[in-house]
PDB file of C-alpha atoms in Angstrom:
ATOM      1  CA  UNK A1147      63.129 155.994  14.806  1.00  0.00           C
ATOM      2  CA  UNK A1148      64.295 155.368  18.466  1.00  0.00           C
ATOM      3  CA  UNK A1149      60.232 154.875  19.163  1.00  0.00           C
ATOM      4  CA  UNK A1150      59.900 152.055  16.700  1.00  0.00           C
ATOM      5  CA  UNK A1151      62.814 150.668  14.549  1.00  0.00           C
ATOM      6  CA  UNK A1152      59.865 148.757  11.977  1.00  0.00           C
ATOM      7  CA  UNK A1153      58.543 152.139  11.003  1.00  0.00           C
ATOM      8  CA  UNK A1154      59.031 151.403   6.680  1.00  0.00           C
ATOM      9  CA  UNK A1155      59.795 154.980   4.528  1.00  0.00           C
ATOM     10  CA  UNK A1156      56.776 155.649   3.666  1.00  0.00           C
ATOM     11  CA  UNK A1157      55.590 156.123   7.281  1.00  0.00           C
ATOM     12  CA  UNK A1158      58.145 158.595   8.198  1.00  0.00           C
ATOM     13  CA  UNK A1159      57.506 160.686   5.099  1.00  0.00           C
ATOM     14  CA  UNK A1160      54.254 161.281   6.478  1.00  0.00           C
ATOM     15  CA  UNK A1161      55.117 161.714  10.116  1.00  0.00           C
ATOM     16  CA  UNK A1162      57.886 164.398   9.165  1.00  0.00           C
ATOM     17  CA  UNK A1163      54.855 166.210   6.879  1.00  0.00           C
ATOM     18  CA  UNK A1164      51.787 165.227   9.736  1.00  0.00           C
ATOM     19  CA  UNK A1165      54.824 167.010  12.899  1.00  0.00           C
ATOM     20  CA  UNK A1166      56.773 169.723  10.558  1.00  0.00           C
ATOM     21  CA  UNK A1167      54.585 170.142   7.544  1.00  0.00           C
ATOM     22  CA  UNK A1168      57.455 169.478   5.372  1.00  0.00           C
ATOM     23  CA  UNK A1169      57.287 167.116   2.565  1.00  0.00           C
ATOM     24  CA  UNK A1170      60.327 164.759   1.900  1.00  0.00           C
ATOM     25  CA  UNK A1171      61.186 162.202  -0.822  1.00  0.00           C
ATOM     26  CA  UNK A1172      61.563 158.450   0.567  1.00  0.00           C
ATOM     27  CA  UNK A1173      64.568 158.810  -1.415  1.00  0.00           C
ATOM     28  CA  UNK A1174      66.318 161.552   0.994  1.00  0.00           C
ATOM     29  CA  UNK A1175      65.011 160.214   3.785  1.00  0.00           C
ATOM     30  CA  UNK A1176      67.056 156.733   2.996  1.00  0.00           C
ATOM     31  CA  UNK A1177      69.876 158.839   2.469  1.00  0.00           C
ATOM     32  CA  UNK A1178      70.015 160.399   5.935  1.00  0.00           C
ATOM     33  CA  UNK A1179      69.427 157.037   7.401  1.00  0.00           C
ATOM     34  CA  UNK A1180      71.849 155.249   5.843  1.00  0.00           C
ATOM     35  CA  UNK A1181      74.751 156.681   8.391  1.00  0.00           C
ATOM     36  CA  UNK A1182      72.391 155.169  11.573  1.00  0.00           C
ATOM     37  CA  UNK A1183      72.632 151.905  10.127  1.00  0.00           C
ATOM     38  CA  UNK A1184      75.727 151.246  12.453  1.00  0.00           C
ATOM     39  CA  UNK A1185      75.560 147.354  12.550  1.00  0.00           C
ATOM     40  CA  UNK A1186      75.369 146.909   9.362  1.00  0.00           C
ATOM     41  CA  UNK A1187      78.352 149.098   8.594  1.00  0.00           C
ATOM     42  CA  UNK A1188      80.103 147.347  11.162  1.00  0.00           C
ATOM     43  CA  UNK A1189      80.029 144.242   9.896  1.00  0.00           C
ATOM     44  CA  UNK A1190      80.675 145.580   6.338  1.00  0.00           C
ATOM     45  CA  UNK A1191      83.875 146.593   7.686  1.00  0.00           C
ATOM     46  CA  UNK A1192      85.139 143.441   9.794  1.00  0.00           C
ATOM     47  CA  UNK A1193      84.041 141.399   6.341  1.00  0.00           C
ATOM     48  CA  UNK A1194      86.025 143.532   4.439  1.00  0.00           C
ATOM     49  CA  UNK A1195      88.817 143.718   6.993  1.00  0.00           C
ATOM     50  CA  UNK A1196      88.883 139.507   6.351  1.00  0.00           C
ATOM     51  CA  UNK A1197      88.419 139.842   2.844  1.00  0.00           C
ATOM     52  CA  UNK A1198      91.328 142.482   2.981  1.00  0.00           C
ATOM     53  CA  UNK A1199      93.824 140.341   5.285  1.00  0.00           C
ATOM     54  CA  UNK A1200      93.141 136.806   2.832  1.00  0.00           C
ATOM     55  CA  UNK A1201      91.104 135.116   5.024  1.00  0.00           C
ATOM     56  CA  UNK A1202      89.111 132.374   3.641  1.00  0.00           C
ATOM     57  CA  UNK A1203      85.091 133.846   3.315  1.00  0.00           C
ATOM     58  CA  UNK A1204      82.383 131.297   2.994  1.00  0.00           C
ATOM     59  CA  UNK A1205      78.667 132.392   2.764  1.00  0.00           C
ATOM     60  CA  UNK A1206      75.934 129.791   4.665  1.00  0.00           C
ATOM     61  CA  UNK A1207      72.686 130.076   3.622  1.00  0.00           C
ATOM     62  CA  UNK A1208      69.508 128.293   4.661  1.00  0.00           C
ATOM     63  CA  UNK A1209      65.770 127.999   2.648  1.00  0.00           C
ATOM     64  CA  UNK A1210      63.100 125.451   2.781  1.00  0.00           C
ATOM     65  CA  UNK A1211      61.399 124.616  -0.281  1.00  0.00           C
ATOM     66  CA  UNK A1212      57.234 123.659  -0.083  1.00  0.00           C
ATOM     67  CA  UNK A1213      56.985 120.139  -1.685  1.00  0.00           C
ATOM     68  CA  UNK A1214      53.065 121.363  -2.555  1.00  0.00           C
ATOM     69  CA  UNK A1215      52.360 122.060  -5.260  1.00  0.00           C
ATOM     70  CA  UNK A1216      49.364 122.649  -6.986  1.00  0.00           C
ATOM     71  CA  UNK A1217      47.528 124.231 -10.299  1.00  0.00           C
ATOM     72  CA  UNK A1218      45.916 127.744  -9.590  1.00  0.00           C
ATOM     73  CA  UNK A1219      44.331 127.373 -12.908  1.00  0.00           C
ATOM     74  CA  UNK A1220      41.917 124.220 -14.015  1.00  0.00           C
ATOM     75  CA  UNK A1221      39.529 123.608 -17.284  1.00  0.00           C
ATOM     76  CA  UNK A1222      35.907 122.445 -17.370  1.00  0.00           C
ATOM     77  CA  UNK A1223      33.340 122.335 -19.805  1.00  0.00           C
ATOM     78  CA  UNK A1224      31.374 125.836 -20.454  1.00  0.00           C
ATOM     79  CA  UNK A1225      29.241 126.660 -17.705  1.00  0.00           C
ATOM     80  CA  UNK A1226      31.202 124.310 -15.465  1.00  0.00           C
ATOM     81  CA  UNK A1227      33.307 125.250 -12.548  1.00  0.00           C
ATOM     82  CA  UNK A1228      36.583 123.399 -12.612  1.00  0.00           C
ATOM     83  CA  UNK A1229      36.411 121.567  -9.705  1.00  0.00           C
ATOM     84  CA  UNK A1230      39.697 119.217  -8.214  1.00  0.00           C
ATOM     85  CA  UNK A1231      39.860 118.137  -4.325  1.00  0.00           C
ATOM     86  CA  UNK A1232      42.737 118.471  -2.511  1.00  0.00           C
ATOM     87  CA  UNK A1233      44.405 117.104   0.644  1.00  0.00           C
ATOM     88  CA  UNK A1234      43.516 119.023   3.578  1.00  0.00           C
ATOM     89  CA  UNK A1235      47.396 119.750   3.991  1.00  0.00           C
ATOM     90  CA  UNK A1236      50.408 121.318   2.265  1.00  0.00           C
ATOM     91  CA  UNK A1237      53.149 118.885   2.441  1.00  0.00           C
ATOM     92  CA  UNK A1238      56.055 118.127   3.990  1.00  0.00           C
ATOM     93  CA  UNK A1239      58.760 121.547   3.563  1.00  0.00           C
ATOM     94  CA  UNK A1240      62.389 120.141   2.011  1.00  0.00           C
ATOM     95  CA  UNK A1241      65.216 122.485   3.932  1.00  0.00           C
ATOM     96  CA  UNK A1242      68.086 123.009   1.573  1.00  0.00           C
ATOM     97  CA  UNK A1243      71.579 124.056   3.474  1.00  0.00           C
ATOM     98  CA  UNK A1244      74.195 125.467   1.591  1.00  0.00           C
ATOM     99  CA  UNK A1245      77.806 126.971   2.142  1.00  0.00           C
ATOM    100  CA  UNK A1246      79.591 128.910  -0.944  1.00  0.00           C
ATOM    101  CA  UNK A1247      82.990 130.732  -1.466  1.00  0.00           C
ATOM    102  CA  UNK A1248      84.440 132.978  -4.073  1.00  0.00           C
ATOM    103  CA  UNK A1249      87.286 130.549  -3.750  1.00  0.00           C
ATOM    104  CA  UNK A1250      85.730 126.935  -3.796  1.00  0.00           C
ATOM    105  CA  UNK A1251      81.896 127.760  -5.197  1.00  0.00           C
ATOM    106  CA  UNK A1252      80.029 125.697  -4.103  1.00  0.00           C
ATOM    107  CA  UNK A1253      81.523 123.871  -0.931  1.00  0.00           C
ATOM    108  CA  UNK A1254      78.757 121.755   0.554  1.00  0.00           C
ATOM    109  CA  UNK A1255      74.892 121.554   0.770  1.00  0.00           C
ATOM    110  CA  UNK A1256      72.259 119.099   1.476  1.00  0.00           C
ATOM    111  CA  UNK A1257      68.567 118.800   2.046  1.00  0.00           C
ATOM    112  CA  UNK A1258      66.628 117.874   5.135  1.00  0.00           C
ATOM    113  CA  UNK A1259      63.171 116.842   5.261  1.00  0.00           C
ATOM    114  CA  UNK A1260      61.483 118.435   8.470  1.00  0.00           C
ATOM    115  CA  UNK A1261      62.668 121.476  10.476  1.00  0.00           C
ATOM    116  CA  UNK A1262      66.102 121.989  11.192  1.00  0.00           C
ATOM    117  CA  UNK A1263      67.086 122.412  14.856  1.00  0.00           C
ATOM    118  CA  UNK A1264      70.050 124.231  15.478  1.00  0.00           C
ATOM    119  CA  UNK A1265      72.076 120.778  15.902  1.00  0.00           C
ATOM    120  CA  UNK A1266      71.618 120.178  12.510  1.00  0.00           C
ATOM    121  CA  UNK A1267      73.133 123.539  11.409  1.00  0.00           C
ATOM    122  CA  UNK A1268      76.082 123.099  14.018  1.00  0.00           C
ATOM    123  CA  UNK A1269      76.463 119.737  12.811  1.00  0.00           C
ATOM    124  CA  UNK A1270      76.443 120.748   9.041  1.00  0.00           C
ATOM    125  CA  UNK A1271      79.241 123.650   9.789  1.00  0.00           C
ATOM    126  CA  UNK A1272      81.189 121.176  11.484  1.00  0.00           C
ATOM    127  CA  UNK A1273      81.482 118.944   8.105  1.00  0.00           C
ATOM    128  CA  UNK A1274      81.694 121.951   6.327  1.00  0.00           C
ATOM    129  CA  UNK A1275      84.853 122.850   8.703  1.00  0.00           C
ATOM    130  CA  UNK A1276      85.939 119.832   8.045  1.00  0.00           C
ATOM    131  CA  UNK A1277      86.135 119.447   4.116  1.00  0.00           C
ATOM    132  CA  UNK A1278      88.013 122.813   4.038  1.00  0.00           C
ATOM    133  CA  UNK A1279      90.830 121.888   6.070  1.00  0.00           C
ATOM    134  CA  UNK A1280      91.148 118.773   3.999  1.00  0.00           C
ATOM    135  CA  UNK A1281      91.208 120.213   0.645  1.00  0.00           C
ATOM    136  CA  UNK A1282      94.306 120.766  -1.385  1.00  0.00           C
ATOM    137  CA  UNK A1283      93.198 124.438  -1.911  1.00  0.00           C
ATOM    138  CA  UNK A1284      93.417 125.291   1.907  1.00  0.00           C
ATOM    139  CA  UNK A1285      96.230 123.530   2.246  1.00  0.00           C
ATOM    140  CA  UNK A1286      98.650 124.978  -0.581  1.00  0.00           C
ATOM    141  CA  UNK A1287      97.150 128.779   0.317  1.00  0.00           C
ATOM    142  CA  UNK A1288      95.359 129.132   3.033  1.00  0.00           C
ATOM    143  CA  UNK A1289      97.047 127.349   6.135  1.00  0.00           C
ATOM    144  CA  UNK A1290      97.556 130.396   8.038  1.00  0.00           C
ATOM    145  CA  UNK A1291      94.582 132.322   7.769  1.00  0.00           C
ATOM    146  CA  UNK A1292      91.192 132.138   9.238  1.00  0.00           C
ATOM    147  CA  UNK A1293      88.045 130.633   7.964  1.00  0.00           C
ATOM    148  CA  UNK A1294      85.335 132.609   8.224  1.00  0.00           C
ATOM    149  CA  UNK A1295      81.710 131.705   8.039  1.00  0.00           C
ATOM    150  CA  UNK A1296      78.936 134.228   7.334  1.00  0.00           C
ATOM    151  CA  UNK A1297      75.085 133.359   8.224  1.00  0.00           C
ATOM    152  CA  UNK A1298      71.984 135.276   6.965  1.00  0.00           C
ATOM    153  CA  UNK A1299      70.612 136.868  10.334  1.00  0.00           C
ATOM    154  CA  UNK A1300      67.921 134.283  10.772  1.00  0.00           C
ATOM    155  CA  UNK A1301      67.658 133.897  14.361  1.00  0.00           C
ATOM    156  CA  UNK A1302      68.135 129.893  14.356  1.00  0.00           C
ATOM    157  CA  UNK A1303      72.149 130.888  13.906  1.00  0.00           C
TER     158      UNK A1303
END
């Protein structure tokens, strides 16, 4: 593991039978590896130690959606080929932002034609920042804890 950290389960089952001759399940193997996983059990436990202490969780999230979209399927006459032409290009992505909570739902999203740079994200969680302090919600029950804002680990964050 400490020579390469992409190696999937299915390659160390067979290093562990090519150096020791011993056959494994991917199963147990997952098992054992589960307690090296130290990031992610590290921030299990600081999100549960805000979840724990009342602080205010939100979960951002970030996809883009292809615009392009075409048939994979077509009909023509027997012995024809079904034949359409298409432009030489895909389209145009739509990136849809979103922010949720267990308290609010759904907070705030929008949609952005393009790539996002990492303005746009800062700018977003800004607004976002924004319309919780402002709501009644935080207000009446939340004044004196933290907000919290969790990102999927793409590296644009």
């Amino acid at each position: 593991m400490n020579e390469c950290c992409t190696f999937t389960l299915r390659t160390l089952q067979n290093l562990v039978v090519d150096n020791i001759n011993v056959k494994l399940s991917q199963t147990n193997i997952s098992r054992h590896l589960i307690d090296m996983l130290h990031t992610i059990k590290l921030f299990a436990e600081e999100l549960i130690r805000h979840t724990d202490q009342g602080d205010l969780v939100y979960y951002f999230y970030e996809t883009n959606y292809n615009l392009y979209t075409k048939r994979t399927r077509g009909r023509a006459k027997k012995g024809k080929r079904a034949i359409e032409k298409l432009p030489p290009s895909k389209g145009a992505n739509l990136q849809i932002q979103c922010a949720v909570s267990s308290v609010f739902g759904v907070v705030a999203y929008r949609t952005h034609r393009g790539s996002i740079k990492m303005q746009t994200i800062a700018d977003f969680i800004e607004g976002l920042y924004k319309v919780i302090k402002e709501s009644n919600v935080y207000r009446d029950e939340y004044t004196d804890k933290k907000v919290v804002v969790v990102f999927d680990n793409a590296p644009s964050h």
